Amino acid sequence: MPGDPLRAKWIAETHLDDARCYNQVRGMLGYTGTWHGRPVSVQGSGMGQPSLAIYAHELLSEYAVESIIRVGSCGALSPKVALRDLVIASGACTDSAINKVTFEGLDYAPVAEFDLLRRAVAASEQRSAPGGDTHVGLVFSSDSFYASRPELAARMVEYGVLAVEMEASALYTLAAKHGATALAICTVSDHVVTGEALSAADRERSFGEMVDIALTAAFGG
């Protein structure tokens, strides 16, 4: 599940066999095909937790989907994390009020499914193409692309948060609700602190490696 529907199209055309488009409603493209003979669907989610929550909820509740892996980009927050690195989110902090409403003020901790997490880490360690390092830890799922309080990111780093993205918290929460498995794998496309950023070409190359890791993790190697 990438955020960008055109990336869903690219994944289907590049990584799947016999891919066919099953959804074009509101331009949120979805495809079904096979990978090494195994059935796989790729569905764009849009940007942010409200958008992802719509598609993830319907996939889990109406179409009996059992596992969703988010593949996307993230901005590094920690000095330990560099451009092209992979961040595999073991858990997701957030500034969204979605879970505060759901749990009536209690702090629910959305986390990844362990087997998917373990297999993704193993796949990243075995990749043949040169790439960045792999980091496993917390991400921050922000509701704001342009943060009004960027100084708060420093506090997150003090407590171990590696990077910022916009979807993982909602995905992990919905997967838990529906008894499904979920994981977010993100490539570092820019560094929030230093201002560094990958070129468009570098993003595409890094994205392809991440999709291979996600597909390998989905099917256990």
PDB file of C-alpha atoms in Angstrom:
ATOM      1  CA  MET A   1       0.000   0.000   0.000  1.00  0.00           C
ATOM      2  CA  PRO A   2       1.867   3.063  -1.243  1.00  0.00           C
ATOM      3  CA  GLY A   3       0.451   6.510  -0.677  1.00  0.00           C
ATOM      4  CA  ASP A   4       0.793   7.679  -4.274  1.00  0.00           C
ATOM      5  CA  PRO A   5      -1.649   5.927  -6.659  1.00  0.00           C
ATOM      6  CA  LEU A   6       0.868   6.310  -9.497  1.00  0.00           C
ATOM      7  CA  ARG A   7       3.360   4.369  -7.396  1.00  0.00           C
ATOM      8  CA  ALA A   8       0.729   1.641  -7.082  1.00  0.00           C
ATOM      9  CA  LYS A   9       0.617   1.577 -10.893  1.00  0.00           C
ATOM     10  CA  TRP A  10       4.422   1.463 -11.073  1.00  0.00           C
ATOM     11  CA  ILE A  11       4.627  -1.387  -8.554  1.00  0.00           C
ATOM     12  CA  ALA A  12       2.029  -3.403 -10.460  1.00  0.00           C
ATOM     13  CA  GLU A  13       3.707  -2.875 -13.832  1.00  0.00           C
ATOM     14  CA  THR A  14       7.248  -3.421 -12.538  1.00  0.00           C
ATOM     15  CA  HIS A  15       6.910  -6.183  -9.953  1.00  0.00           C
ATOM     16  CA  LEU A  16       3.732  -8.158 -10.720  1.00  0.00           C
ATOM     17  CA  ASP A  17       2.748 -10.554 -13.465  1.00  0.00           C
ATOM     18  CA  ASP A  18      -0.646 -10.340 -15.189  1.00  0.00           C
ATOM     19  CA  ALA A  19      -1.525  -7.159 -13.303  1.00  0.00           C
ATOM     20  CA  ARG A  20      -4.975  -5.694 -13.908  1.00  0.00           C
ATOM     21  CA  CYS A  21      -6.473  -2.489 -12.598  1.00  0.00           C
ATOM     22  CA  TYR A  22      -9.484  -3.123 -10.345  1.00  0.00           C
ATOM     23  CA  ASN A  23     -10.057   0.396  -9.021  1.00  0.00           C
ATOM     24  CA  GLN A  24      -9.934   3.907 -10.454  1.00  0.00           C
ATOM     25  CA  VAL A  25     -12.508   5.589  -8.192  1.00  0.00           C
ATOM     26  CA  ARG A  26     -11.305   9.105  -7.257  1.00  0.00           C
ATOM     27  CA  GLY A  27      -8.054   8.306  -9.049  1.00  0.00           C
ATOM     28  CA  MET A  28      -6.938   5.988  -6.229  1.00  0.00           C
ATOM     29  CA  LEU A  29      -5.556   3.219  -8.392  1.00  0.00           C
ATOM     30  CA  GLY A  30      -5.583  -0.426  -7.291  1.00  0.00           C
ATOM     31  CA  TYR A  31      -4.169  -3.480  -9.065  1.00  0.00           C
ATOM     32  CA  THR A  32      -4.178  -7.228  -8.639  1.00  0.00           C
ATOM     33  CA  GLY A  33      -1.600  -9.614 -10.069  1.00  0.00           C
ATOM     34  CA  THR A  34       0.891 -12.255  -8.989  1.00  0.00           C
ATOM     35  CA  TRP A  35       4.441 -12.232  -7.663  1.00  0.00           C
ATOM     36  CA  HIS A  36       6.297 -15.528  -8.142  1.00  0.00           C
ATOM     37  CA  GLY A  37       2.890 -17.144  -8.585  1.00  0.00           C
ATOM     38  CA  ARG A  38       1.445 -15.663  -5.371  1.00  0.00           C
ATOM     39  CA  PRO A  39      -1.590 -13.355  -5.605  1.00  0.00           C
ATOM     40  CA  VAL A  40      -0.871  -9.743  -4.613  1.00  0.00           C
ATOM     41  CA  SER A  41      -2.921  -6.566  -4.700  1.00  0.00           C
ATOM     42  CA  VAL A  42      -1.453  -3.062  -4.674  1.00  0.00           C
ATOM     43  CA  GLN A  43      -3.700  -0.221  -3.541  1.00  0.00           C
ATOM     44  CA  GLY A  44      -2.884   3.461  -3.250  1.00  0.00           C
ATOM     45  CA  SER A  45      -3.879   5.015   0.064  1.00  0.00           C
ATOM     46  CA  GLY A  46      -3.513   8.739  -0.497  1.00  0.00           C
ATOM     47  CA  MET A  47      -1.642  10.983   1.919  1.00  0.00           C
ATOM     48  CA  GLY A  48      -2.330  11.057   5.653  1.00  0.00           C
ATOM     49  CA  GLN A  49      -4.127   8.914   8.193  1.00  0.00           C
ATOM     50  CA  PRO A  50      -7.721   9.908   7.312  1.00  0.00           C
ATOM     51  CA  SER A  51      -7.205   8.871   3.683  1.00  0.00           C
ATOM     52  CA  LEU A  52      -5.350   5.649   4.482  1.00  0.00           C
ATOM     53  CA  ALA A  53      -7.970   4.744   7.096  1.00  0.00           C
ATOM     54  CA  ILE A  54     -10.721   4.739   4.468  1.00  0.00           C
ATOM     55  CA  TYR A  55      -8.961   2.301   2.150  1.00  0.00           C
ATOM     56  CA  ALA A  56      -7.450   0.126   4.873  1.00  0.00           C
ATOM     57  CA  HIS A  57     -10.790  -0.151   6.713  1.00  0.00           C
ATOM     58  CA  GLU A  58     -12.640  -1.215   3.575  1.00  0.00           C
ATOM     59  CA  LEU A  59      -9.941  -3.684   2.527  1.00  0.00           C
ATOM     60  CA  LEU A  60      -9.949  -5.272   5.977  1.00  0.00           C
ATOM     61  CA  SER A  61     -13.691  -5.239   6.632  1.00  0.00           C
ATOM     62  CA  GLU A  62     -15.222  -5.718   3.181  1.00  0.00           C
ATOM     63  CA  TYR A  63     -12.616  -7.684   1.236  1.00  0.00           C
ATOM     64  CA  ALA A  64     -11.163  -9.970   3.927  1.00  0.00           C
ATOM     65  CA  VAL A  65      -7.609  -8.687   3.452  1.00  0.00           C
ATOM     66  CA  GLU A  66      -5.392 -10.284   6.078  1.00  0.00           C
ATOM     67  CA  SER A  67      -2.161  -8.317   5.731  1.00  0.00           C
ATOM     68  CA  ILE A  68      -1.180  -4.813   4.599  1.00  0.00           C
ATOM     69  CA  ILE A  69       2.353  -3.511   4.134  1.00  0.00           C
ATOM     70  CA  ARG A  70       2.782   0.212   3.676  1.00  0.00           C
ATOM     71  CA  VAL A  71       5.683   1.188   1.412  1.00  0.00           C
ATOM     72  CA  GLY A  72       6.486   4.871   1.293  1.00  0.00           C
ATOM     73  CA  SER A  73       8.902   7.641   2.041  1.00  0.00           C
ATOM     74  CA  CYS A  74       9.787   9.283   5.317  1.00  0.00           C
ATOM     75  CA  GLY A  75      11.773  12.210   6.599  1.00  0.00           C
ATOM     76  CA  ALA A  76      14.663  11.404   8.914  1.00  0.00           C
ATOM     77  CA  LEU A  77      14.570  13.050  12.333  1.00  0.00           C
ATOM     78  CA  SER A  78      17.441  11.296  14.094  1.00  0.00           C
ATOM     79  CA  PRO A  79      21.107  11.971  13.280  1.00  0.00           C
ATOM     80  CA  LYS A  80      21.517   8.179  13.191  1.00  0.00           C
ATOM     81  CA  VAL A  81      19.423   8.001  10.029  1.00  0.00           C
ATOM     82  CA  ALA A  82      20.677   9.048   6.574  1.00  0.00           C
ATOM     83  CA  LEU A  83      19.267   9.457   3.088  1.00  0.00           C
ATOM     84  CA  ARG A  84      18.433   6.121   1.347  1.00  0.00           C
ATOM     85  CA  ASP A  85      18.264   4.309   4.698  1.00  0.00           C
ATOM     86  CA  LEU A  86      15.281   2.086   5.383  1.00  0.00           C
ATOM     87  CA  VAL A  87      13.151   2.643   8.457  1.00  0.00           C
ATOM     88  CA  ILE A  88      11.006  -0.333   9.448  1.00  0.00           C
ATOM     89  CA  ALA A  89       8.472   0.920  11.950  1.00  0.00           C
ATOM     90  CA  SER A  90       8.145  -1.258  15.035  1.00  0.00           C
ATOM     91  CA  GLY A  91       5.655   1.258  16.423  1.00  0.00           C
ATOM     92  CA  ALA A  92       4.109   4.587  15.551  1.00  0.00           C
ATOM     93  CA  CYS A  93       3.671   7.714  17.653  1.00  0.00           C
ATOM     94  CA  THR A  94       1.232  10.345  16.405  1.00  0.00           C
ATOM     95  CA  ASP A  95      -0.270  13.781  16.918  1.00  0.00           C
ATOM     96  CA  SER A  96      -3.555  12.613  15.404  1.00  0.00           C
ATOM     97  CA  ALA A  97      -6.694  12.689  17.547  1.00  0.00           C
ATOM     98  CA  ILE A  98      -8.147   9.562  15.886  1.00  0.00           C
ATOM     99  CA  ASN A  99      -7.051   7.163  18.627  1.00  0.00           C
ATOM    100  CA  LYS A 100      -7.755   9.639  21.417  1.00  0.00           C
ATOM    101  CA  VAL A 101     -11.394   9.632  20.325  1.00  0.00           C
ATOM    102  CA  THR A 102     -11.507   5.863  19.850  1.00  0.00           C
ATOM    103  CA  PHE A 103      -9.941   5.078  23.229  1.00  0.00           C
ATOM    104  CA  GLU A 104     -11.536   7.995  25.118  1.00  0.00           C
ATOM    105  CA  GLY A 105      -8.265   9.647  26.067  1.00  0.00           C
ATOM    106  CA  LEU A 106      -6.237   6.504  26.785  1.00  0.00           C
ATOM    107  CA  ASP A 107      -2.889   6.232  24.988  1.00  0.00           C
ATOM    108  CA  TYR A 108      -3.092   3.211  22.685  1.00  0.00           C
ATOM    109  CA  ALA A 109       0.302   2.081  21.324  1.00  0.00           C
ATOM    110  CA  PRO A 110       0.036   1.017  17.644  1.00  0.00           C
ATOM    111  CA  VAL A 111       2.714  -1.542  16.784  1.00  0.00           C
ATOM    112  CA  ALA A 112       3.746  -3.709  13.835  1.00  0.00           C
ATOM    113  CA  GLU A 113       3.081  -7.425  13.581  1.00  0.00           C
ATOM    114  CA  PHE A 114       6.252  -9.154  14.758  1.00  0.00           C
ATOM    115  CA  ASP A 115       6.597 -11.872  12.094  1.00  0.00           C
ATOM    116  CA  LEU A 116       6.239  -9.358   9.263  1.00  0.00           C
ATOM    117  CA  LEU A 117       8.724  -7.110  11.018  1.00  0.00           C
ATOM    118  CA  ARG A 118      11.213  -9.942  11.495  1.00  0.00           C
ATOM    119  CA  ARG A 119      10.940 -11.102   7.891  1.00  0.00           C
ATOM    120  CA  ALA A 120      11.329  -7.575   6.537  1.00  0.00           C
ATOM    121  CA  VAL A 121      14.502  -7.037   8.566  1.00  0.00           C
ATOM    122  CA  ALA A 122      15.896 -10.364   7.308  1.00  0.00           C
ATOM    123  CA  ALA A 123      15.039  -9.489   3.705  1.00  0.00           C
ATOM    124  CA  SER A 124      16.690  -6.082   4.009  1.00  0.00           C
ATOM    125  CA  GLU A 125      19.863  -7.686   5.319  1.00  0.00           C
ATOM    126  CA  GLN A 126      19.972 -10.088   2.364  1.00  0.00           C
ATOM    127  CA  ARG A 127      19.363  -7.584  -0.428  1.00  0.00           C
ATOM    128  CA  SER A 128      21.940  -7.761  -3.195  1.00  0.00           C
ATOM    129  CA  ALA A 129      21.687  -4.159  -4.411  1.00  0.00           C
ATOM    130  CA  PRO A 130      23.730  -1.610  -2.467  1.00  0.00           C
ATOM    131  CA  GLY A 131      21.593   0.646  -0.348  1.00  0.00           C
ATOM    132  CA  GLY A 132      21.408   2.469   2.924  1.00  0.00           C
ATOM    133  CA  ASP A 133      21.309   1.005   6.403  1.00  0.00           C
ATOM    134  CA  THR A 134      18.192  -0.493   7.939  1.00  0.00           C
ATOM    135  CA  HIS A 135      16.806   0.938  11.165  1.00  0.00           C
ATOM    136  CA  VAL A 136      14.043  -0.634  13.241  1.00  0.00           C
ATOM    137  CA  GLY A 137      12.198   1.557  15.702  1.00  0.00           C
ATOM    138  CA  LEU A 138       9.589   4.220  16.227  1.00  0.00           C
ATOM    139  CA  VAL A 139       8.222   6.574  13.609  1.00  0.00           C
ATOM    140  CA  PHE A 140       6.086   9.652  14.099  1.00  0.00           C
ATOM    141  CA  SER A 141       2.853   9.656  12.071  1.00  0.00           C
ATOM    142  CA  SER A 142       2.152  13.346  11.666  1.00  0.00           C
ATOM    143  CA  ASP A 143      -1.150  14.880  10.620  1.00  0.00           C
ATOM    144  CA  SER A 144       0.699  17.897   9.172  1.00  0.00           C
ATOM    145  CA  PHE A 145       2.961  17.848   6.123  1.00  0.00           C
ATOM    146  CA  TYR A 146       4.108  21.378   6.957  1.00  0.00           C
ATOM    147  CA  ALA A 147       4.451  21.280  10.716  1.00  0.00           C
ATOM    148  CA  SER A 148       3.416  24.379  12.668  1.00  0.00           C
ATOM    149  CA  ARG A 149       5.596  23.282  15.625  1.00  0.00           C
ATOM    150  CA  PRO A 150       8.751  21.768  14.055  1.00  0.00           C
ATOM    151  CA  GLU A 151      10.639  22.150  17.340  1.00  0.00           C
ATOM    152  CA  LEU A 152       8.562  19.316  18.805  1.00  0.00           C
ATOM    153  CA  ALA A 153      10.379  16.880  16.509  1.00  0.00           C
ATOM    154  CA  ALA A 154      13.500  17.315  18.626  1.00  0.00           C
ATOM    155  CA  ARG A 155      11.626  16.050  21.653  1.00  0.00           C
ATOM    156  CA  MET A 156      10.518  12.981  19.719  1.00  0.00           C
ATOM    157  CA  VAL A 157      14.136  12.229  18.819  1.00  0.00           C
ATOM    158  CA  GLU A 158      15.098  12.383  22.498  1.00  0.00           C
ATOM    159  CA  TYR A 159      12.677   9.512  23.083  1.00  0.00           C
ATOM    160  CA  GLY A 160      13.941   7.354  20.238  1.00  0.00           C
ATOM    161  CA  VAL A 161      11.796   8.358  17.256  1.00  0.00           C
ATOM    162  CA  LEU A 162      13.714   7.846  14.010  1.00  0.00           C
ATOM    163  CA  ALA A 163      11.636   9.461  11.277  1.00  0.00           C
ATOM    164  CA  VAL A 164       8.381  11.169  10.394  1.00  0.00           C
ATOM    165  CA  GLU A 165       5.706   9.926   7.982  1.00  0.00           C
ATOM    166  CA  MET A 166       1.916  10.238   7.883  1.00  0.00           C
ATOM    167  CA  GLU A 167       0.159   6.855   7.858  1.00  0.00           C
ATOM    168  CA  ALA A 168       1.606   4.071  10.035  1.00  0.00           C
ATOM    169  CA  SER A 169      -0.286   4.778  13.263  1.00  0.00           C
ATOM    170  CA  ALA A 170      -3.702   4.483  11.609  1.00  0.00           C
ATOM    171  CA  LEU A 171      -2.654   1.373   9.685  1.00  0.00           C
ATOM    172  CA  TYR A 172      -1.396  -0.441  12.786  1.00  0.00           C
ATOM    173  CA  THR A 173      -4.490   0.478  14.778  1.00  0.00           C
ATOM    174  CA  LEU A 174      -6.906  -0.727  12.092  1.00  0.00           C
ATOM    175  CA  ALA A 175      -4.998  -3.970  11.594  1.00  0.00           C
ATOM    176  CA  ALA A 176      -5.246  -4.672  15.324  1.00  0.00           C
ATOM    177  CA  LYS A 177      -8.982  -3.942  15.296  1.00  0.00           C
ATOM    178  CA  HIS A 178      -9.602  -6.383  12.443  1.00  0.00           C
ATOM    179  CA  GLY A 179      -7.212  -9.111  13.584  1.00  0.00           C
ATOM    180  CA  ALA A 180      -4.932  -8.536  10.597  1.00  0.00           C
ATOM    181  CA  THR A 181      -1.183  -8.024  10.267  1.00  0.00           C
ATOM    182  CA  ALA A 182       0.468  -4.786   9.195  1.00  0.00           C
ATOM    183  CA  LEU A 183       3.884  -3.251   8.684  1.00  0.00           C
ATOM    184  CA  ALA A 184       5.252   0.076   7.455  1.00  0.00           C
ATOM    185  CA  ILE A 185       8.538   0.174   5.556  1.00  0.00           C
ATOM    186  CA  CYS A 186       9.815   3.599   4.576  1.00  0.00           C
ATOM    187  CA  THR A 187      12.766   4.872   2.573  1.00  0.00           C
ATOM    188  CA  VAL A 188      14.374   8.060   3.843  1.00  0.00           C
ATOM    189  CA  SER A 189      13.837  10.590   1.066  1.00  0.00           C
ATOM    190  CA  ASP A 190      14.862  13.690   3.002  1.00  0.00           C
ATOM    191  CA  HIS A 191      16.320  14.741   6.327  1.00  0.00           C
ATOM    192  CA  VAL A 192      14.170  17.134   8.307  1.00  0.00           C
ATOM    193  CA  VAL A 193      17.077  18.441  10.398  1.00  0.00           C
ATOM    194  CA  THR A 194      19.819  18.835   7.761  1.00  0.00           C
ATOM    195  CA  GLY A 195      17.594  19.704   4.797  1.00  0.00           C
ATOM    196  CA  GLU A 196      19.143  17.034   2.559  1.00  0.00           C
ATOM    197  CA  ALA A 197      16.893  15.386  -0.013  1.00  0.00           C
ATOM    198  CA  LEU A 198      17.098  12.666  -2.664  1.00  0.00           C
ATOM    199  CA  SER A 199      16.639  13.441  -6.330  1.00  0.00           C
ATOM    200  CA  ALA A 200      13.596  12.032  -8.113  1.00  0.00           C
ATOM    201  CA  ALA A 201      15.763   9.365  -9.806  1.00  0.00           C
ATOM    202  CA  ASP A 202      17.325   8.275  -6.521  1.00  0.00           C
ATOM    203  CA  ARG A 203      13.865   8.015  -4.932  1.00  0.00           C
ATOM    204  CA  GLU A 204      12.677   5.638  -7.658  1.00  0.00           C
ATOM    205  CA  ARG A 205      15.722   3.367  -7.307  1.00  0.00           C
ATOM    206  CA  SER A 206      15.382   3.218  -3.526  1.00  0.00           C
ATOM    207  CA  PHE A 207      11.637   2.641  -3.799  1.00  0.00           C
ATOM    208  CA  GLY A 208      12.154  -0.452  -5.971  1.00  0.00           C
ATOM    209  CA  GLU A 209      14.425  -2.063  -3.380  1.00  0.00           C
ATOM    210  CA  MET A 210      11.864  -1.371  -0.657  1.00  0.00           C
ATOM    211  CA  VAL A 211       9.071  -3.037  -2.657  1.00  0.00           C
ATOM    212  CA  ASP A 212      11.212  -6.163  -3.138  1.00  0.00           C
ATOM    213  CA  ILE A 213      11.765  -6.318   0.621  1.00  0.00           C
ATOM    214  CA  ALA A 214       8.049  -5.877   1.309  1.00  0.00           C
ATOM    215  CA  LEU A 215       7.046  -8.650  -1.104  1.00  0.00           C
ATOM    216  CA  THR A 216       9.664 -11.007   0.310  1.00  0.00           C
ATOM    217  CA  ALA A 217       8.482 -10.282   3.853  1.00  0.00           C
ATOM    218  CA  ALA A 218       4.837 -10.806   2.880  1.00  0.00           C
ATOM    219  CA  PHE A 219       5.475 -14.350   1.752  1.00  0.00           C
ATOM    220  CA  GLY A 220       8.065 -15.392   4.286  1.00  0.00           C
ATOM    221  CA  GLY A 221      11.098 -15.242   2.021  1.00  0.00           C
TER     222      GLY A 221
END
